[in-house]
Amino acid sequence: MFSSQVLTETRTPVVTDSSPAARIRTVLGDIAEVPKGVVYSHEHLIIDSPLIAERFPHIHLDSVDAAVAEVNESAAAGAALFVDCMPCSAGRDITRLAQISERTRTPVIAATGLHHDRYYGPLHWSNRVSDDELADLFVADLEEGVDAFDYTGPIVRRTKWRAGIVKVATSGELLDRRDVRNLRAAAQASLRTGAPILTHCENGEGALAQIESLTKAGVPASSIILSHVDKHRDLTYLKDIAATGAILECDQTLREHGAGLDSPALKLITALVDAGYGRQVIVGTDGARRSLWRSLNGNPGLSWLASTLPSRLHAAGLTTSQAGRVLRDNAVQALTWRNVKGAQETLDRGAK
């Protein structure tokens, strides 16, 4: 489905100036179209902080060269775009993400927002500010440029590279005070800019509470991407998520690559499609494991998603059209910014 014929197009993103028109915001600029190929909807190309190195060495990904090797191999297999999902001050490095995109000629989306508390700690500044203050910071990442120091010190030096999604994480089925505050901030940022929201669902849980919080704040369900939901093996639960209109990001197939067609995650994807939710499922690798990167002597490599998952989906019964939506088209739509400024101008004119 994604053959070598699309390689040149895949590796040369068309960058446009920012405008109210439909767009996806990558670190190197806005793109009006995504090249043909697989959209990697939940990735981690750089995760580097003293806390990560000390407490979570298995996900410590600090090498641009290693990331370039993984992205190049994935692009050769048919990858079109990478969504890097490490948000503010949790190991994100916008400069290195830009270097990776430039060297591979592959578009990369960066995230703003906040991750799970384990990547910060109770005394971190992110736990001592309001939702309004966080929203302002997220909007600055989205519209002005991400801080070169990633908010790790008293000096903020904004780069020309901007975030393209808002990332927020919760801890389980029930929301705690931190979760509620972060969701409010993410919703504000999305409503002010039109940027989509991508969430972390701990062990696949918490999606329904996240959707309820964000949609009550005014965020359309179609702009909410729920990550890791295929860690939850209850198909009924996943159908309940899909029934809200939100996007389900399934990212466990890479880790289950040895299971073949018996992969539980693969079965969940096909079951969701069969149930009529084929336009709401997208895929990624969540490849934040050194043991998964071929460039770090791991296996099978991030390229597996583009080289092997398409054939697995076909073998599991998906048509070419259905597989194309899961592998690319749904993600392109979900990652596209809403034209909130145009909508507000229309409302303003109607009120006069």
Coordinates of N, CA, C and O in Angstrom, one line a residue, residues 8-110:
T8 N 10.2 10.0 -2.2 CA 10.6 11.4 -2.4 C 9.6 12.3 -1.9 O 9.9 13.3 -1.2
E9 N 8.3 12.1 -2.1 CA 7.3 12.9 -1.6 C 7.3 12.9 -0.1 O 7.1 13.9 0.6
T10 N 7.4 11.7 0.5 CA 7.4 11.6 1.9 C 8.5 12.4 2.6 O 8.3 13.0 3.7
R11 N 9.7 12.5 2.0 CA 10.8 13.1 2.7 C 11.0 14.6 2.3 O 12.0 15.2 2.7
T12 N 10.0 15.1 1.6 CA 10.1 16.6 1.3 C 8.8 17.3 1.7 O 7.9 17.4 0.8
P13 N 8.6 17.7 2.9 CA 7.4 18.3 3.3 C 7.2 19.7 2.7 O 8.2 20.4 2.5
V14 N 6.0 20.0 2.3 CA 5.7 21.3 1.7 C 5.4 22.2 2.9 O 4.3 22.1 3.5
V15 N 6.2 23.2 3.2 CA 6.0 24.1 4.3 C 5.3 25.4 3.7 O 5.8 26.0 2.7
T16 N 4.3 25.9 4.4 CA 3.6 27.1 4.0 C 3.6 28.1 5.2 O 3.9 27.8 6.3
D17 N 3.3 29.3 4.8 CA 3.2 30.3 5.9 C 1.9 30.1 6.7 O 1.0 29.5 6.2
S18 N 2.0 30.5 8.0 CA 0.8 30.4 8.8 C -0.4 31.1 8.2 O -0.2 32.3 7.8
S19 N -1.6 30.5 8.2 CA -2.8 31.2 7.7 C -4.0 30.5 8.4 O -3.9 29.5 9.0
P20 N -5.2 31.2 8.3 CA -6.3 30.6 8.9 C -6.8 29.3 8.2 O -7.7 28.6 8.6
A21 N -6.2 29.0 7.0 CA -6.6 27.8 6.3 C -6.2 26.6 7.0 O -5.4 26.6 8.0
A22 N -6.8 25.4 6.6 CA -6.5 24.2 7.2 C -5.0 23.9 7.2 O -4.4 24.0 6.2
R23 N -4.5 23.5 8.4 CA -3.1 23.3 8.4 C -2.7 22.3 9.6 O -3.5 22.2 10.5
I24 N -1.5 21.8 9.4 CA -0.9 21.0 10.5 C 0.4 21.7 10.8 O 1.2 22.0 9.9
R25 N 0.6 22.0 12.1 CA 1.8 22.7 12.5 C 2.9 21.8 12.9 O 2.9 21.0 13.8
T26 N 4.0 21.8 12.1 CA 5.2 21.0 12.4 C 6.3 21.9 12.9 O 6.2 23.1 12.8
V27 N 7.4 21.3 13.4 CA 8.4 22.2 14.0 C 9.1 23.1 12.9 O 9.5 24.2 13.3
L28 N 9.1 22.7 11.7 CA 9.7 23.5 10.6 C 8.7 24.4 9.9 O 9.1 25.1 9.0
G29 N 7.4 24.4 10.3 CA 6.4 25.2 9.7 C 5.1 24.5 9.5 O 5.0 23.3 9.7
D30 N 4.1 25.3 9.0 CA 2.8 24.7 8.8 C 2.8 24.0 7.4 O 3.4 24.5 6.4
I31 N 2.1 22.9 7.3 CA 2.0 22.2 6.1 C 0.5 22.0 5.7 O -0.3 21.8 6.6
A32 N 0.2 22.3 4.5 CA -1.2 22.2 4.0 C -1.6 20.8 3.7 O -2.8 20.4 3.7
E33 N -0.6 20.0 3.4 CA -0.9 18.6 3.0 C 0.2 17.7 3.7 O 1.3 18.1 3.8
V34 N -0.2 16.5 4.0 CA 0.7 15.5 4.5 C 1.1 14.5 3.4 O 0.2 14.1 2.7
P35 N 2.4 14.3 3.2 CA 2.8 13.4 2.2 C 2.1 12.0 2.4 O 1.7 11.6 3.4
K36 N 2.1 11.2 1.3 CA 1.5 9.9 1.4 C 2.4 9.0 2.3 O 3.6 9.2 2.3
G37 N 1.8 8.1 3.0 CA 2.5 7.2 3.9 C 1.8 7.1 5.2 O 0.8 7.7 5.5
V38 N 2.5 6.4 6.1 CA 1.9 6.2 7.5 C 2.2 7.3 8.4 O 3.4 7.8 8.4
V39 N 1.2 7.8 9.1 CA 1.4 8.8 10.1 C 1.7 8.1 11.4 O 0.9 7.4 11.9
Y40 N 2.8 8.5 12.0 CA 3.3 7.9 13.3 C 2.7 8.9 14.4 O 3.3 9.9 14.7
S41 N 1.5 8.5 14.9 CA 0.7 9.5 15.7 C 1.1 9.6 17.2 O 0.6 10.5 17.9
H42 N 2.0 8.7 17.7 CA 2.4 8.9 19.1 C 3.9 8.3 19.2 O 4.1 7.1 19.3
E43 N 4.8 9.3 19.1 CA 6.2 8.9 19.1 C 7.0 9.6 20.2 O 6.5 10.6 20.7
H44 N 8.2 9.2 20.4 CA 9.2 9.8 21.3 C 10.6 9.8 20.7 O 11.2 8.7 20.8
L45 N 10.9 10.8 20.0 CA 12.2 10.8 19.4 C 13.4 11.3 20.3 O 14.5 10.9 20.1
I46 N 13.0 12.3 21.2 CA 14.0 12.7 22.2 C 13.3 12.8 23.5 O 12.2 13.3 23.7
I47 N 13.9 12.1 24.5 CA 13.5 12.2 25.9 C 14.8 12.4 26.7 O 15.5 11.4 26.9
D48 N 15.0 13.6 27.2 CA 16.3 13.8 27.8 C 16.2 14.8 28.9 O 15.9 16.0 28.7
S49 N 16.4 14.4 30.2 CA 16.4 15.3 31.3 C 17.2 14.5 32.4 O 17.3 13.3 32.4
P50 N 17.8 15.2 33.4 CA 18.4 14.5 34.5 C 17.5 13.5 35.2 O 18.0 12.4 35.6
L51 N 16.3 13.9 35.4 CA 15.3 13.0 36.1 C 15.1 11.7 35.2 O 15.1 10.6 35.8
I52 N 14.9 11.9 33.9 CA 14.7 10.7 33.1 C 16.0 9.8 33.1 O 15.9 8.6 33.2
A53 N 17.1 10.4 33.0 CA 18.4 9.6 32.9 C 18.6 8.8 34.2 O 19.0 7.7 34.2
E54 N 18.2 9.4 35.4 CA 18.4 8.8 36.6 C 17.3 7.7 37.0 O 17.6 6.6 37.4
R55 N 16.0 8.1 36.8 CA 14.9 7.2 37.2 C 14.4 6.3 36.1 O 13.8 5.3 36.4
F56 N 14.5 6.7 34.9 CA 13.9 6.0 33.8 C 14.9 5.8 32.6 O 14.7 6.2 31.5
P57 N 16.0 5.1 32.9 CA 17.1 5.0 31.9 C 16.6 4.2 30.7 O 17.2 4.4 29.6
H58 N 15.6 3.4 30.8 CA 15.2 2.6 29.7 C 14.4 3.4 28.6 O 14.3 3.0 27.5
I59 N 14.0 4.6 29.0 CA 13.4 5.5 28.0 C 14.2 6.8 27.7 O 13.7 7.7 27.1
H60 N 15.5 6.8 28.2 CA 16.3 7.9 28.0 C 16.8 7.9 26.5 O 17.7 7.1 26.1
L61 N 16.3 8.8 25.7 CA 16.6 8.9 24.3 C 17.2 10.3 24.1 O 16.4 11.3 23.9
D62 N 18.5 10.4 24.0 CA 19.2 11.7 24.0 C 20.0 11.9 22.7 O 20.6 12.9 22.5
S63 N 19.9 10.9 21.8 CA 20.8 11.0 20.6 C 20.1 11.4 19.3 O 19.2 10.7 18.9
V64 N 20.5 12.5 18.8 CA 19.9 13.0 17.5 C 20.3 12.0 16.4 O 19.5 11.6 15.5
D65 N 21.5 11.5 16.4 CA 22.0 10.5 15.4 C 21.1 9.3 15.4 O 20.8 8.7 14.4
A66 N 20.8 8.8 16.6 CA 20.0 7.5 16.7 C 18.6 7.8 16.2 O 18.0 7.0 15.5
A67 N 18.1 8.9 16.6 CA 16.7 9.3 16.1 C 16.7 9.5 14.6 O 15.7 9.0 13.9
V68 N 17.7 10.1 14.1 CA 17.8 10.3 12.6 C 17.8 8.9 11.9 O 17.1 8.7 10.9
A69 N 18.5 8.0 12.5 CA 18.6 6.7 11.9 C 17.2 6.0 11.9 O 16.8 5.4 10.9
E70 N 16.5 6.1 13.0 CA 15.2 5.5 13.1 C 14.2 6.1 12.1 O 13.4 5.4 11.4
V71 N 14.2 7.4 12.1 CA 13.3 8.1 11.2 C 13.6 7.9 9.7 O 12.7 7.6 8.9
N72 N 14.9 7.9 9.4 CA 15.3 7.6 8.0 C 14.8 6.2 7.6 O 14.3 6.0 6.5
E73 N 15.0 5.2 8.5 CA 14.6 3.8 8.1 C 13.1 3.7 8.0 O 12.6 3.0 7.2
S74 N 12.4 4.5 8.9 CA 11.0 4.5 8.9 C 10.4 5.1 7.6 O 9.5 4.7 7.0
A75 N 11.1 6.3 7.2 CA 10.7 7.0 6.0 C 10.9 6.1 4.8 O 10.1 6.1 3.8
A76 N 12.0 5.3 4.8 CA 12.3 4.4 3.7 C 11.2 3.3 3.6 O 10.9 2.8 2.5
A77 N 10.6 3.0 4.7 CA 9.5 2.0 4.7 C 8.2 2.6 4.4 O 7.2 1.8 4.2
G78 N 8.0 3.9 4.4 CA 6.8 4.5 4.1 C 6.2 5.5 5.1 O 5.0 5.9 5.0
A79 N 7.0 5.9 6.1 CA 6.5 6.8 7.1 C 6.4 8.2 6.5 O 7.3 8.6 5.8
A80 N 5.3 9.0 6.9 CA 5.1 10.3 6.3 C 5.3 11.4 7.3 O 5.7 12.5 6.9
L81 N 5.0 11.2 8.6 CA 5.0 12.2 9.6 C 5.1 11.6 11.0 O 4.6 10.5 11.2
F82 N 5.9 12.3 11.9 CA 6.0 11.8 13.2 C 5.5 12.9 14.2 O 5.7 14.1 14.1
V83 N 4.7 12.4 15.2 CA 4.2 13.2 16.3 C 5.0 12.9 17.5 O 4.8 11.8 18.1
D84 N 5.9 13.9 17.9 CA 6.6 13.6 19.1 C 5.8 14.1 20.3 O 5.3 15.3 20.3
C85 N 5.6 13.3 21.3 CA 4.6 13.5 22.3 C 5.2 13.9 23.7 O 4.5 13.7 24.7
M86 N 6.4 14.3 23.8 CA 7.0 14.7 25.1 C 6.7 16.2 25.2 O 7.2 17.0 24.4
P87 N 5.9 16.6 26.3 CA 5.5 18.0 26.4 C 6.5 18.8 27.3 O 7.6 18.4 27.5
C88 N 6.1 19.9 27.8 CA 6.9 20.9 28.5 C 7.7 20.3 29.6 O 7.2 19.6 30.5
S89 N 9.0 20.6 29.6 CA 9.9 20.4 30.8 C 9.9 19.0 31.3 O 10.2 18.7 32.4
A90 N 9.7 18.0 30.4 CA 9.7 16.6 30.8 C 10.7 15.8 29.9 O 10.5 14.5 29.8
G91 N 11.7 16.4 29.3 CA 12.6 15.7 28.5 C 12.5 16.1 27.0 O 13.2 15.6 26.2
R92 N 11.6 17.1 26.7 CA 11.5 17.6 25.4 C 12.7 18.5 25.0 O 13.3 19.2 25.9
D93 N 13.1 18.5 23.8 CA 14.1 19.4 23.3 C 13.8 19.8 21.9 O 14.0 19.1 20.9
I94 N 13.3 21.0 21.8 CA 12.8 21.5 20.5 C 13.9 21.7 19.5 O 13.7 21.4 18.3
T95 N 15.1 22.0 19.9 CA 16.2 22.2 19.0 C 16.6 20.9 18.4 O 16.8 20.8 17.1
R96 N 16.6 19.9 19.1 CA 17.0 18.5 18.6 C 15.9 18.0 17.7 O 16.1 17.3 16.7
L97 N 14.6 18.2 18.1 CA 13.5 17.8 17.2 C 13.6 18.5 15.8 O 13.4 17.9 14.8
A98 N 14.0 19.8 15.8 CA 14.1 20.5 14.6 C 15.3 19.9 13.8 O 15.2 19.8 12.5
Q99 N 16.4 19.6 14.4 CA 17.5 19.0 13.8 C 17.1 17.6 13.1 O 17.5 17.4 12.0
I100 N 16.4 16.9 13.8 CA 15.9 15.6 13.3 C 15.1 15.7 12.1 O 15.3 15.1 11.0
S101 N 14.2 16.7 12.1 CA 13.3 16.9 11.0 C 14.1 17.5 9.8 O 13.9 17.0 8.6
E102 N 15.0 18.4 10.0 CA 15.8 18.9 9.0 C 16.7 17.9 8.3 O 16.8 17.8 7.1
R103 N 17.4 17.1 9.1 CA 18.3 16.1 8.6 C 17.6 14.9 7.9 O 18.1 14.4 6.9
T104 N 16.4 14.6 8.3 CA 15.7 13.5 7.6 C 14.7 14.0 6.5 O 14.2 13.1 5.8
R105 N 14.5 15.3 6.5 CA 13.5 15.8 5.6 C 12.1 15.2 5.8 O 11.3 15.0 4.9
T106 N 11.8 14.9 7.0 CA 10.5 14.3 7.4 C 9.8 15.2 8.4 O 10.5 15.6 9.4
P107 N 8.6 15.6 8.2 CA 7.9 16.5 9.2 C 7.7 15.8 10.5 O 7.4 14.7 10.7
V108 N 7.9 16.7 11.6 CA 7.8 16.3 12.9 C 6.9 17.3 13.7 O 7.1 18.5 13.5
I109 N 6.0 16.8 14.4 CA 5.1 17.7 15.2 C 5.6 17.6 16.7 O 5.8 16.5 17.2
A110 N 5.8 18.8 17.3 CA 6.2 18.8 18.7 C 4.9 19.1 19.6 O 3.9 19.6 19.1

